[in-house]
Coordinates of C-alpha atoms in Angstrom, one line a residue:
X1 CA 57.4 4.0 -184.9
X2 CA 55.1 2.8 -182.3
X3 CA 51.2 3.2 -182.4
X4 CA 51.2 6.1 -180.2
X5 CA 53.6 8.0 -182.5
X6 CA 51.9 7.0 -185.7
X7 CA 48.6 8.2 -184.2
X8 CA 50.3 11.6 -183.1
X9 CA 51.6 11.9 -186.8
X10 CA 48.3 11.1 -188.5
X11 CA 46.4 13.7 -186.1
X12 CA 49.0 16.5 -187.0
X13 CA 48.8 15.4 -190.9
X14 CA 44.9 15.2 -191.1
X15 CA 44.5 18.8 -189.3
X16 CA 47.2 20.6 -191.7
X17 CA 45.5 19.0 -194.6
X18 CA 42.0 19.8 -193.5
X19 CA 42.9 23.4 -192.6
X20 CA 44.1 23.7 -195.9
X21 CA 41.2 22.1 -198.0
X22 CA 38.6 24.8 -196.3
X23 CA 41.1 27.5 -196.7
X24 CA 40.8 26.8 -200.7
X25 CA 44.3 25.6 -200.9
X26 CA 44.4 22.0 -200.7
X27 CA 47.5 20.4 -200.5
X28 CA 46.8 16.5 -201.3
X29 CA 44.2 14.8 -203.2
X30 CA 40.9 13.7 -201.7
X31 CA 42.2 10.0 -201.9
X32 CA 45.3 10.5 -200.5
X33 CA 43.4 12.6 -197.3
X34 CA 41.0 9.6 -197.0
X35 CA 43.8 7.2 -196.8
X36 CA 45.0 9.0 -193.7
X37 CA 41.9 9.2 -192.2
X38 CA 40.9 5.7 -192.7
X39 CA 44.3 4.9 -191.0
X40 CA 43.5 6.8 -188.1
X41 CA 40.2 5.6 -187.9
X42 CA 41.2 2.1 -187.7
X43 CA 43.8 2.9 -185.2
X44 CA 41.9 5.1 -182.9
X45 CA 38.4 5.1 -184.0
X46 CA 37.1 7.6 -181.1
X47 CA 40.1 10.2 -181.9
X48 CA 38.8 13.6 -181.5
X49 CA 40.5 14.7 -184.8
X50 CA 37.8 12.5 -186.4
X51 CA 35.1 14.3 -184.9
X52 CA 36.5 17.9 -185.9
X53 CA 34.8 19.1 -189.1
X54 CA 36.4 22.3 -191.4
X55 CA 38.5 25.3 -190.3
X56 CA 37.9 28.5 -188.5
X57 CA 38.6 31.9 -190.2
X58 CA 39.5 35.0 -187.6
X59 CA 38.1 37.6 -190.5
X60 CA 34.3 36.7 -189.9
X61 CA 31.8 36.7 -187.4
X62 CA 31.1 33.4 -186.0
X63 CA 27.4 32.1 -186.0
X64 CA 25.5 28.7 -185.1
X65 CA 24.3 26.3 -187.6
X66 CA 20.4 25.4 -187.7
X67 CA 21.5 22.2 -189.0
X68 CA 24.4 20.5 -188.1
X69 CA 27.0 20.4 -191.0
X70 CA 29.3 17.2 -189.7
X71 CA 30.9 14.6 -191.7
X72 CA 29.2 11.7 -193.6
X73 CA 30.0 7.9 -193.5
X74 CA 31.9 7.1 -196.6
X75 CA 32.5 4.2 -199.2
X76 CA 35.3 4.2 -201.1
X77 CA 34.4 1.2 -203.4
X78 CA 31.2 -1.0 -204.0
X79 CA 32.4 -3.7 -201.5
X80 CA 32.2 -0.9 -198.6
X81 CA 28.8 0.6 -200.0
X82 CA 27.2 -3.2 -199.6
X83 CA 28.5 -3.7 -196.3
X84 CA 26.7 -0.5 -195.4
X85 CA 23.6 -1.3 -197.3
X86 CA 23.5 -4.7 -195.6
X87 CA 22.8 -2.8 -192.4
X88 CA 20.4 -0.2 -193.7
X89 CA 17.8 -1.8 -195.8
X90 CA 15.3 0.8 -197.4
X91 CA 12.3 0.2 -199.9
X92 CA 14.2 2.6 -202.0
X93 CA 17.6 4.5 -201.9
X94 CA 17.4 8.0 -202.9
X95 CA 20.9 8.9 -204.7
X96 CA 22.3 12.4 -205.2
X97 CA 25.3 13.8 -206.8
X98 CA 27.7 14.4 -204.0
X99 CA 29.0 18.0 -204.9
X100 CA 33.0 19.1 -204.9
X101 CA 32.6 22.5 -203.5
X102 CA 32.2 24.3 -200.1
X103 CA 29.3 23.8 -197.8
X104 CA 27.0 26.7 -196.9
X105 CA 23.9 27.1 -194.9
X106 CA 21.4 29.9 -195.7
X107 CA 19.5 30.9 -192.6
X108 CA 15.9 32.3 -193.5
X109 CA 13.1 34.2 -191.2
X110 CA 9.5 34.1 -192.3
X111 CA 10.8 33.8 -195.9
X112 CA 13.5 36.5 -195.7
X113 CA 17.2 35.6 -196.4
X114 CA 19.1 36.9 -193.3
X115 CA 22.4 35.3 -193.2
X116 CA 25.0 32.9 -194.7
X117 CA 27.1 30.3 -192.7
X118 CA 30.0 28.3 -193.8
X119 CA 30.6 25.0 -192.2
X120 CA 33.4 25.8 -189.7
X121 CA 33.9 23.2 -187.2
X122 CA 30.1 21.8 -187.9
X123 CA 28.5 23.5 -185.4
X124 CA 29.8 26.9 -185.7
X125 CA 30.7 28.7 -189.0
X126 CA 31.8 32.1 -190.4
X127 CA 29.4 34.7 -191.2
X128 CA 29.7 35.4 -195.0
X129 CA 26.2 36.8 -195.5
X130 CA 27.5 39.9 -197.6
X131 CA 29.3 37.4 -200.0
X132 CA 26.6 35.1 -200.4
X133 CA 24.1 37.7 -201.5
X134 CA 26.2 37.8 -204.8
X135 CA 26.2 34.4 -205.5
X136 CA 24.1 32.8 -208.1
X137 CA 21.4 30.8 -206.6
X138 CA 21.0 32.3 -203.3
X139 CA 17.5 33.7 -203.2
X140 CA 16.8 37.2 -201.1
X141 CA 13.3 36.1 -200.5
X142 CA 11.5 32.4 -200.8
X143 CA 8.4 32.7 -203.0
X144 CA 6.2 30.1 -204.6
X145 CA 3.6 30.9 -207.1
X146 CA 4.3 34.7 -206.5
X147 CA 3.8 34.4 -202.6
X148 CA 6.5 34.9 -199.9
X149 CA 6.6 31.6 -198.0
X150 CA 6.7 31.9 -194.4
X151 CA 9.8 29.5 -193.8
X152 CA 12.0 30.1 -190.8
X153 CA 14.9 27.7 -190.8
X154 CA 17.9 26.7 -192.8
X155 CA 18.7 25.5 -196.4
X156 CA 21.9 23.7 -197.1
X157 CA 23.8 23.6 -200.2
X158 CA 27.3 23.5 -201.7
X159 CA 28.7 26.7 -203.4
X160 CA 30.2 25.6 -206.6
X161 CA 32.5 27.2 -209.5
X162 CA 31.6 25.7 -213.0
X163 CA 34.4 24.6 -215.2
X164 CA 33.6 27.4 -217.6
X165 CA 34.0 30.2 -215.2
X166 CA 37.4 28.5 -214.0
X167 CA 38.9 28.4 -217.3
X168 CA 37.9 31.9 -218.2
X169 CA 38.9 33.7 -214.8
X170 CA 40.5 31.5 -212.3
X171 CA 42.8 29.1 -214.4
X172 CA 45.7 30.0 -211.9
X173 CA 43.8 27.8 -209.3
X174 CA 44.6 24.1 -209.0
X175 CA 40.6 23.3 -209.2
X176 CA 37.2 24.5 -209.0
X177 CA 36.6 23.7 -205.4
X178 CA 40.0 25.7 -204.4
X179 CA 39.1 28.5 -206.4
X180 CA 35.6 28.6 -204.9
X181 CA 36.6 28.3 -201.0
X182 CA 38.9 31.1 -201.7
X183 CA 36.5 33.6 -203.4
X184 CA 33.6 33.0 -200.8
X185 CA 35.9 33.8 -197.7
X186 CA 37.4 37.1 -199.1
X187 CA 36.7 40.0 -197.0
X188 CA 36.1 42.2 -199.7
X189 CA 33.6 39.9 -201.5
X190 CA 35.1 40.3 -204.8
X191 CA 34.5 37.2 -207.0
X192 CA 31.4 35.9 -205.2
X193 CA 29.5 36.7 -207.8
X194 CA 31.3 33.9 -210.0
X195 CA 29.7 31.5 -207.7
X196 CA 26.7 29.3 -207.6
X197 CA 25.0 27.7 -204.9
X198 CA 23.2 24.5 -205.3
X199 CA 20.8 23.1 -202.4
X200 CA 20.0 19.6 -201.4
X201 CA 18.7 19.9 -197.8
X202 CA 16.2 22.1 -195.6
X203 CA 15.1 22.4 -192.0
X204 CA 12.0 24.2 -190.8
X205 CA 12.6 25.4 -186.9
X206 CA 9.1 27.0 -186.2
X207 CA 7.1 23.7 -186.5
X208 CA 5.6 24.4 -189.9
X209 CA 5.8 21.6 -192.2
X210 CA 6.6 22.1 -196.0
X211 CA 7.4 18.7 -196.8
X212 CA 7.1 15.1 -195.2
X213 CA 9.9 13.2 -197.0
X214 CA 13.2 13.7 -199.1
X215 CA 11.4 13.8 -202.5
X216 CA 9.0 16.2 -201.3
X217 CA 11.9 18.3 -199.9
X218 CA 13.6 18.6 -203.3
X219 CA 10.6 19.4 -205.2
X220 CA 9.8 22.4 -202.7
X221 CA 13.2 23.8 -203.0
X222 CA 12.6 23.5 -207.0
X223 CA 9.1 25.1 -206.5
X224 CA 10.7 27.7 -204.5
X225 CA 13.2 28.6 -207.2
X226 CA 16.5 27.1 -205.6
X227 CA 19.0 25.3 -207.7
X228 CA 18.9 21.6 -206.7
X229 CA 21.2 18.7 -207.0
X230 CA 20.1 15.9 -209.0
X231 CA 18.1 13.1 -207.5
X232 CA 17.3 9.5 -208.5
X233 CA 15.7 6.4 -207.1
X234 CA 17.2 3.1 -207.0
X235 CA 15.3 0.3 -206.0
X236 CA 18.2 -1.8 -204.7
X237 CA 22.2 -1.6 -203.5
X238 CA 23.0 -3.1 -206.7
X239 CA 21.2 -0.7 -208.9
X240 CA 23.0 1.9 -206.9
X241 CA 26.4 0.7 -207.9
X242 CA 25.2 0.4 -211.3
X243 CA 24.2 4.0 -211.3
X244 CA 27.5 5.1 -209.9
X245 CA 29.4 3.5 -212.6
X246 CA 27.0 5.5 -215.2
X247 CA 27.8 8.9 -213.4
X248 CA 31.4 8.2 -213.1
X249 CA 31.4 8.0 -217.1
X250 CA 29.1 10.9 -217.5
X251 CA 30.3 13.1 -215.0
X252 CA 33.2 14.5 -217.3
X253 CA 30.2 16.2 -219.2
X254 CA 28.9 18.0 -216.2
X255 CA 29.4 21.8 -215.7
X256 CA 30.5 21.3 -212.2
X257 CA 32.7 18.8 -210.4
X258 CA 31.5 16.0 -208.2
X259 CA 33.4 13.3 -206.3
X260 CA 30.7 10.7 -205.5
X261 CA 27.1 9.9 -204.8
X262 CA 25.0 10.9 -201.6
X263 CA 22.8 7.3 -200.6
X264 CA 20.0 8.0 -198.4
X265 CA 16.4 6.8 -197.3
X266 CA 13.1 8.5 -198.3
X267 CA 12.0 9.4 -194.9
X268 CA 13.3 12.2 -193.1
X269 CA 15.0 11.1 -189.8
X270 CA 15.5 13.9 -187.9
X271 CA 17.4 12.2 -184.9
X272 CA 20.0 10.9 -187.3
X273 CA 20.4 14.0 -189.2
X274 CA 21.3 16.0 -185.8
X275 CA 24.3 14.1 -185.3
X276 CA 27.8 14.9 -186.4
X277 CA 28.2 12.0 -188.4
X278 CA 24.7 10.9 -189.5
X279 CA 24.5 7.1 -189.8
X280 CA 21.3 6.5 -192.2
X281 CA 23.0 8.2 -195.1
X282 CA 26.3 7.6 -196.8
X283 CA 28.9 9.3 -199.4
X284 CA 29.6 6.7 -201.8
X285 CA 32.9 8.4 -203.4
X286 CA 34.3 7.9 -206.8
X287 CA 37.8 6.7 -206.6
X288 CA 41.2 7.2 -208.4
X289 CA 41.3 3.3 -208.6
X290 CA 38.4 2.9 -210.7
X291 CA 37.6 4.3 -214.5
X292 CA 34.8 3.6 -216.8
X293 CA 36.0 2.7 -220.7
X294 CA 34.8 1.1 -223.6
X295 CA 35.8 -2.7 -224.4
X296 CA 37.3 -3.1 -227.8
X297 CA 38.3 -6.9 -228.1
X298 CA 39.1 -9.9 -226.3
X299 CA 42.3 -11.5 -226.8
X300 CA 43.4 -14.9 -225.6
X301 CA 46.5 -15.3 -223.8
X302 CA 47.8 -19.3 -223.9
X303 CA 49.4 -20.2 -220.7
X304 CA 50.5 -23.9 -221.0
X305 CA 47.2 -25.3 -222.4
X306 CA 45.0 -22.9 -220.9
X307 CA 43.2 -20.0 -222.8
X308 CA 42.3 -17.0 -220.6
X309 CA 40.5 -14.1 -222.0
X310 CA 42.2 -10.7 -221.9
X311 CA 40.0 -7.4 -222.4
X312 CA 41.5 -4.7 -224.5
X313 CA 39.9 -1.4 -223.6
X314 CA 40.1 2.3 -224.4
X315 CA 43.3 3.6 -222.4
X316 CA 42.2 4.9 -218.7
X317 CA 44.3 6.2 -215.7
X318 CA 44.3 4.2 -212.6
X319 CA 46.4 5.5 -209.7
X320 CA 48.7 7.4 -211.8
X321 CA 49.1 4.3 -214.3
X322 CA 47.7 4.0 -218.0
X323 CA 46.0 1.2 -218.1
X324 CA 44.3 -0.8 -221.6
X325 CA 44.2 -4.4 -220.7
X326 CA 42.8 -6.6 -217.8
X327 CA 42.7 -10.2 -217.3
X328 CA 39.2 -11.6 -217.2
X329 CA 40.4 -14.9 -215.5
X330 CA 38.2 -17.3 -217.0
X331 CA 35.2 -17.8 -219.4
X332 CA 32.7 -18.0 -216.5
X333 CA 33.8 -14.9 -215.1
X334 CA 33.7 -13.3 -218.6
X335 CA 29.7 -14.7 -218.9
X336 CA 28.7 -13.7 -215.5
X337 CA 30.1 -10.1 -216.3
X338 CA 28.2 -10.2 -219.3
X339 CA 30.7 -8.3 -221.4
X340 CA 30.5 -7.7 -225.1
X341 CA 32.5 -5.8 -227.5
X342 CA 31.3 -2.3 -227.2
X343 CA 30.5 -2.4 -223.6
X344 CA 31.1 0.1 -221.3
X345 CA 33.2 -1.4 -218.5
X346 CA 34.1 -0.5 -214.8
X347 CA 38.1 -1.1 -214.6
X348 CA 39.5 -1.3 -211.0
X349 CA 42.8 -1.5 -209.5
X350 CA 42.3 -1.7 -205.8
X351 CA 45.7 -2.2 -204.1
X352 CA 46.7 -4.6 -206.7
X353 CA 49.3 -4.8 -209.5
X354 CA 46.9 -6.1 -211.9
X355 CA 43.8 -4.2 -212.7
X356 CA 40.4 -6.1 -213.5
X357 CA 37.0 -5.4 -215.0
X358 CA 34.6 -5.4 -212.2
X359 CA 31.4 -4.7 -213.9
X360 CA 29.5 -3.7 -217.1
X361 CA 27.4 -0.7 -217.3
X362 CA 24.1 -1.5 -218.9
X363 CA 23.1 1.4 -221.3
X364 CA 20.1 1.2 -223.7
X365 CA 20.7 1.7 -227.5
X366 CA 24.4 0.6 -227.1
X367 CA 25.9 -1.3 -230.0
X368 CA 27.5 -4.3 -229.1
X369 CA 28.6 -7.6 -230.3
X370 CA 29.0 -10.9 -228.5
X371 CA 32.6 -12.3 -228.0
X372 CA 33.8 -14.9 -229.9
X373 CA 35.3 -17.9 -228.0
X374 CA 38.2 -19.9 -229.5
X375 CA 37.5 -23.6 -230.2
X376 CA 40.3 -25.4 -231.4
X377 CA 44.0 -25.4 -229.7
X378 CA 46.0 -23.2 -232.3
X379 CA 48.9 -25.1 -231.6
X380 CA 47.9 -28.5 -232.1
X381 CA 44.6 -28.1 -233.6
X382 CA 42.7 -30.2 -230.6
X383 CA 39.1 -29.3 -229.6
X384 CA 39.4 -27.0 -226.5
X385 CA 37.6 -28.1 -223.5
X386 CA 35.5 -25.5 -221.9
X387 CA 34.8 -26.0 -218.1
X388 CA 33.6 -22.8 -217.4
X389 CA 36.0 -22.2 -214.6
X390 CA 39.0 -23.2 -217.3
X391 CA 39.1 -23.1 -221.3
X392 CA 42.0 -25.6 -222.0
X393 CA 43.8 -28.1 -224.4
X394 CA 43.5 -31.4 -223.3
X395 CA 46.2 -32.9 -225.5
X396 CA 48.9 -33.9 -223.2
X397 CA 51.3 -33.8 -226.0
X398 CA 50.5 -30.5 -227.1
X399 CA 53.7 -28.5 -227.5
X400 CA 52.6 -25.5 -226.0
X401 CA 51.7 -27.4 -222.7
X402 CA 55.0 -29.6 -222.7
X403 CA 57.0 -26.3 -223.0
X404 CA 55.1 -24.3 -220.3
X405 CA 55.5 -27.3 -217.9
X406 CA 59.4 -27.3 -218.5
X407 CA 59.9 -23.5 -217.8
X408 CA 57.6 -23.9 -214.8
X409 CA 59.8 -26.7 -213.6
X410 CA 62.9 -24.6 -214.1
X411 CA 61.3 -21.5 -212.4
X412 CA 60.2 -23.3 -209.3
X413 CA 62.9 -25.4 -208.7
X414 CA 65.3 -22.3 -209.3
X415 CA 67.7 -23.7 -211.8
X416 CA 68.9 -20.2 -212.1
X417 CA 71.9 -20.7 -214.9
X418 CA 69.2 -22.9 -216.9
X419 CA 67.3 -19.9 -218.3
X420 CA 64.0 -19.7 -220.2
X421 CA 66.0 -18.9 -223.2
X422 CA 68.0 -22.2 -223.4
X423 CA 65.0 -24.3 -222.0
X424 CA 63.0 -23.1 -225.1
X425 CA 66.1 -23.9 -227.5
X426 CA 66.5 -27.1 -225.8
X427 CA 63.0 -27.9 -226.6
X428 CA 62.7 -26.6 -230.1
X429 CA 65.8 -28.9 -230.9
X430 CA 63.8 -32.1 -229.0
X431 CA 66.7 -32.5 -226.8
X432 CA 64.7 -31.8 -223.8
X433 CA 60.9 -33.1 -224.1
X434 CA 60.1 -34.0 -220.7
X435 CA 61.4 -32.9 -216.8
X436 CA 63.5 -36.3 -216.9
X437 CA 65.6 -35.2 -220.2
X438 CA 66.5 -31.9 -218.1
X439 CA 68.6 -34.2 -215.6
X440 CA 69.7 -36.6 -218.2
X441 CA 71.6 -33.8 -220.2
X442 CA 75.4 -33.8 -220.5
X443 CA 77.9 -31.2 -220.8
X444 CA 78.6 -32.2 -224.3
X445 CA 74.8 -31.7 -225.2
X446 CA 74.9 -28.0 -224.0
X447 CA 78.2 -26.9 -225.4
X448 CA 76.6 -25.9 -229.0
X449 CA 74.3 -23.6 -227.2
X450 CA 77.4 -21.5 -225.8
X451 CA 79.1 -21.3 -229.4
X452 CA 78.3 -18.6 -232.0
X453 CA 79.3 -18.5 -235.6
X454 CA 82.2 -16.1 -234.9
X455 CA 83.9 -17.8 -232.0
X456 CA 85.8 -20.9 -232.5
X457 CA 86.9 -20.9 -228.5
X458 CA 85.0 -24.1 -228.0
X459 CA 86.7 -25.0 -224.8
X460 CA 86.4 -21.4 -223.3
X461 CA 82.9 -21.5 -224.2
X462 CA 82.1 -24.8 -222.7
X463 CA 82.5 -23.1 -219.4
X464 CA 79.3 -22.0 -219.6
X465 CA 77.6 -25.4 -220.5
X466 CA 80.0 -26.6 -217.3
X467 CA 78.0 -24.0 -215.3
X468 CA 74.6 -25.1 -216.5
X469 CA 75.2 -28.7 -216.1
X470 CA 76.4 -28.2 -212.5
X471 CA 73.5 -25.9 -211.6
X472 CA 71.1 -28.9 -212.8
X473 CA 73.0 -31.7 -210.9
X474 CA 72.7 -29.5 -207.6
X475 CA 69.0 -29.2 -207.9
X476 CA 68.3 -32.8 -207.7
X477 CA 67.3 -32.9 -204.0
X478 CA 64.2 -30.7 -203.2
X479 CA 61.1 -30.3 -200.8
X480 CA 57.9 -32.2 -201.8
X481 CA 56.1 -29.0 -202.4
X482 CA 58.5 -27.5 -204.8
X483 CA 58.5 -31.0 -206.7
X484 CA 54.8 -31.0 -206.9
X485 CA 54.6 -27.2 -208.0
X486 CA 56.9 -27.9 -210.8
X487 CA 54.8 -29.9 -212.7
X488 CA 52.6 -27.0 -213.8
X489 CA 49.0 -28.1 -212.5
X490 CA 46.6 -25.8 -212.8
X491 CA 46.2 -23.5 -209.6
X492 CA 48.4 -26.0 -207.6
X493 CA 51.5 -23.9 -206.6
X494 CA 54.0 -24.1 -204.1
X495 CA 52.0 -22.5 -201.4
X496 CA 49.0 -24.9 -201.8
X497 CA 51.2 -28.0 -202.1
X498 CA 53.1 -26.8 -198.6
X499 CA 49.4 -27.1 -197.3
X500 CA 48.7 -30.6 -198.2
X501 CA 51.9 -31.7 -197.0
X502 CA 51.2 -30.2 -193.8
X503 CA 48.0 -31.4 -193.5
X504 CA 49.4 -35.0 -193.5
X505 CA 50.2 -35.8 -196.9
X506 CA 53.9 -35.6 -196.3
X507 CA 55.1 -38.0 -199.0
X508 CA 54.9 -38.3 -202.6
X509 CA 52.9 -41.8 -202.6
X510 CA 50.3 -40.2 -200.2
X511 CA 49.8 -37.3 -202.4
X512 CA 49.4 -39.4 -205.2
X513 CA 46.9 -41.8 -203.8
X514 CA 44.9 -39.0 -202.0
X515 CA 41.1 -38.9 -203.4
X516 CA 39.5 -35.6 -204.6
X517 CA 37.3 -35.6 -201.4
X518 CA 40.1 -35.9 -199.5
X519 CA 41.9 -33.1 -200.8
X520 CA 38.5 -30.9 -200.8
X521 CA 38.6 -31.6 -197.1
X522 CA 41.5 -29.9 -196.4
X523 CA 40.9 -26.5 -195.2
X524 CA 41.2 -23.6 -197.9
X525 CA 40.6 -26.2 -200.8
X526 CA 37.3 -26.0 -202.8
X527 CA 35.8 -29.0 -204.5
X528 CA 36.7 -27.4 -208.1
X529 CA 40.2 -26.8 -207.2
X530 CA 40.7 -30.2 -205.4
X531 CA 39.2 -31.7 -208.9
X532 CA 41.5 -29.9 -211.0
X533 CA 44.8 -31.1 -208.6
X534 CA 43.7 -34.6 -208.6
X535 CA 43.5 -34.6 -212.3
X536 CA 47.0 -33.0 -212.7
X537 CA 48.6 -35.4 -210.0
X538 CA 47.0 -38.4 -211.9
X539 CA 47.9 -37.1 -215.3
X540 CA 51.8 -36.5 -214.0
X541 CA 51.8 -39.7 -211.7
X542 CA 54.0 -41.8 -213.8
X543 CA 56.7 -39.4 -214.4
X544 CA 56.7 -38.1 -210.9
X545 CA 57.2 -41.8 -209.4
X546 CA 59.7 -42.6 -212.2
X547 CA 62.1 -39.6 -211.2
X548 CA 61.7 -40.2 -207.4
X549 CA 62.1 -44.2 -207.8
X550 CA 65.0 -43.8 -210.2
X551 CA 66.8 -41.5 -207.8
X552 CA 67.0 -38.6 -210.5
X553 CA 64.9 -36.8 -208.0
X554 CA 65.3 -36.8 -204.2
X555 CA 62.7 -35.8 -201.8
X556 CA 63.6 -34.2 -198.5
X557 CA 62.1 -35.9 -195.7
X558 CA 59.2 -33.7 -193.8
X559 CA 60.4 -33.6 -190.3
X560 CA 60.0 -30.8 -187.4
X561 CA 62.6 -28.2 -188.6
X562 CA 64.1 -25.8 -186.7
X563 CA 61.5 -23.3 -187.4
X564 CA 58.7 -25.5 -187.7
X565 CA 55.4 -23.8 -186.4
X566 CA 56.7 -20.3 -187.2
X567 CA 55.7 -17.8 -190.0
X568 CA 57.8 -15.1 -191.0
X569 CA 56.9 -11.6 -193.1
X570 CA 59.9 -9.8 -194.8
X571 CA 59.5 -6.3 -195.6
X572 CA 61.8 -3.7 -197.2
X573 CA 65.6 -4.6 -198.1
X574 CA 67.7 -7.0 -196.7
X575 CA 71.6 -6.7 -196.5
X576 CA 73.0 -10.3 -196.3
X577 CA 70.8 -11.9 -198.8
X578 CA 67.9 -11.5 -201.3
X579 CA 64.4 -11.8 -199.5
X580 CA 63.9 -14.8 -201.8
X581 CA 66.7 -16.5 -200.3
X582 CA 65.6 -15.5 -196.7
X583 CA 62.2 -17.1 -197.5
X584 CA 63.8 -20.2 -198.5
X585 CA 65.9 -20.3 -195.7
X586 CA 62.6 -20.3 -193.7
X587 CA 60.9 -23.0 -195.7
X588 CA 63.9 -25.3 -195.5
X589 CA 63.7 -24.8 -191.4
X590 CA 60.1 -26.2 -191.6
X591 CA 58.8 -22.5 -191.3
X592 CA 56.3 -20.5 -193.5
X593 CA 56.3 -17.3 -195.1
X594 CA 53.7 -14.8 -195.6
X595 CA 53.4 -11.7 -198.0
X596 CA 51.2 -9.7 -195.6
X597 CA 50.8 -9.0 -191.9
X598 CA 48.0 -11.2 -190.3
X599 CA 47.0 -11.9 -186.7
X600 CA 48.8 -15.5 -186.7
X601 CA 52.1 -14.2 -187.9
X602 CA 55.1 -15.1 -185.8
X603 CA 57.3 -12.5 -186.8
X604 CA 57.7 -9.3 -189.2
X605 CA 61.1 -8.7 -190.3
X606 CA 62.4 -5.3 -191.3
X607 CA 65.7 -3.5 -191.3
X608 CA 63.8 -0.2 -190.5
X609 CA 61.6 -0.8 -187.5
X610 CA 60.6 2.9 -187.0
X611 CA 59.2 2.8 -190.7
X612 CA 55.7 3.9 -190.7
X613 CA 54.9 1.6 -193.5
X614 CA 51.3 -0.4 -193.3
X615 CA 53.0 -3.5 -192.4
X616 CA 55.0 -1.9 -189.4
X617 CA 51.4 -0.1 -188.5
X618 CA 49.6 -3.2 -188.4
X619 CA 52.1 -5.5 -187.0
X620 CA 52.1 -2.8 -183.7
X621 CA 48.3 -2.8 -183.7
X622 CA 48.1 -6.9 -183.6
X623 CA 51.2 -6.8 -181.2
X624 CA 53.4 -9.0 -183.5
X625 CA 57.2 -8.9 -182.8
X626 CA 59.1 -6.9 -185.3
X627 CA 62.9 -8.0 -185.7
X628 CA 65.6 -7.0 -188.0
X629 CA 67.5 -9.1 -190.1
X630 CA 70.3 -9.7 -187.6
X631 CA 67.9 -10.9 -185.0
X632 CA 66.3 -13.2 -187.8
X633 CA 69.4 -14.8 -188.6
X634 CA 70.3 -15.2 -184.6
X635 CA 66.9 -16.8 -184.3
X636 CA 67.4 -19.4 -187.1
X637 CA 70.7 -20.0 -185.7
X638 CA 69.2 -20.4 -182.1
X639 CA 66.6 -22.8 -183.7
X640 CA 69.0 -25.0 -185.1
X641 CA 71.1 -25.8 -182.2

């Protein structure tokens, strides 16, 4: 599907779902709707559909708003909010609940209620005055200290249904918002008495001044007897983020639904408020990708010689998946977050498979206790080294480290018939204690592992041993990046190794003699990473040289390659080969592969060019050629000639 077709489809979907939403029968979740909205905004920022708000009804008279009732800028996560806050620096940030109901404007003349207007298209809405008179919180007159207040203008609020009312009378409706939307627009007005208005804005139209800033406005609404939204003051964006996390936990105890916070400045900016989409305030929404929960304990996962903290917390649901654990990466991350046992933490899963803890909710009076750090390797008893970014066992002969390296080598080199179980058993039996030992295995060494107590068909069973032996022997020749990645150096996988190879360290000796400073000078390598890589190369240099110099391993010479300089991203299913095999084909021909579509990608390979997938859409936007599997194979063959 091309860009124009994608935009048209998004327009149709947004209009359809928006109408259903404002008619009180929402079809999809807010998160799903926001994704469609964001996708259209990215493809066509000035699209007219993005300027439309609400839906019209043919059953009511049309009335023009006093205050524009457009849409708000929105942030779906702390990163987006901070990006907005960087451009909007205020002395203090006023933060209100973002009510999940239906917007309504009350219009008053000299303090007397005259009409109520729905949101409609943002400029004109439906006159539902008769229904509004039945709602709680809609005042027939504005009075203060017993005296009529001569206010002429608009009062804006949100019509909501409480959870208790929904449970008792309208449980057949999907949620409180849908029920409220439906009831407030009933022609006969039945059911409006179950609704409640909570206000948060006011605008005088006759020049009289009743308040000079947002705080005074809320106080004035309270003094006049209106229900108002909760307001707090945060002195910086970080406190706003912390407050949001706190509210995410507390909202389940509120009597009505909220779906985020509204953040604004204290000063009243009439020019900004008159826009269809005000710039100086933002809806900081909650997300299905976030949840607040209680940290119960820290487990330490041992990967090779590295100890990684794993948080165990009360189960939460993120994007439809139940989650109870998340990696904390390393001791430094854990310390910076300030996690303790019993802490309330924000868990996120933003487009990632693995959830993580993003922050700690600070609460007074909460009973917590410090996390106990392991000091001794539980395998060999050696004192662990805490470098902050890594907690590890320094003993090169630690059995956990050795086994992990053997398994890593088998996985990276892709010796498929030599599986994890067999490697582990060979290690336990002390037949394989190093990478060199793998290549010294004979068929006779392997035969016992393909026999069992109930079988004496040794000759038949040795076919398995023969297969493994041949598989090992067929994996003696490999690229330098694969060879290096197989040695299980912390953070030094095939992709990073290939970067070093491409930057000029294209043989083993150049790689082993490179200094930490030289490695750090390569784009994408930080100082700490360079140090870890250098230490790992030094530690394994003797065995690396021995394997190559003795001819056990042959490193492929680095040449131009048929696909040199070209990059490929594969998406969807392939017919003639597995995706991993296709990626291997590219790498062997000197090309590179990417897991996502970026502006420097050469080709996106897919057998469904018309798919509306995010990768196809992004490729179309960036003008990246999209080819199918057949075209990919032709390209490979053509470049080989």
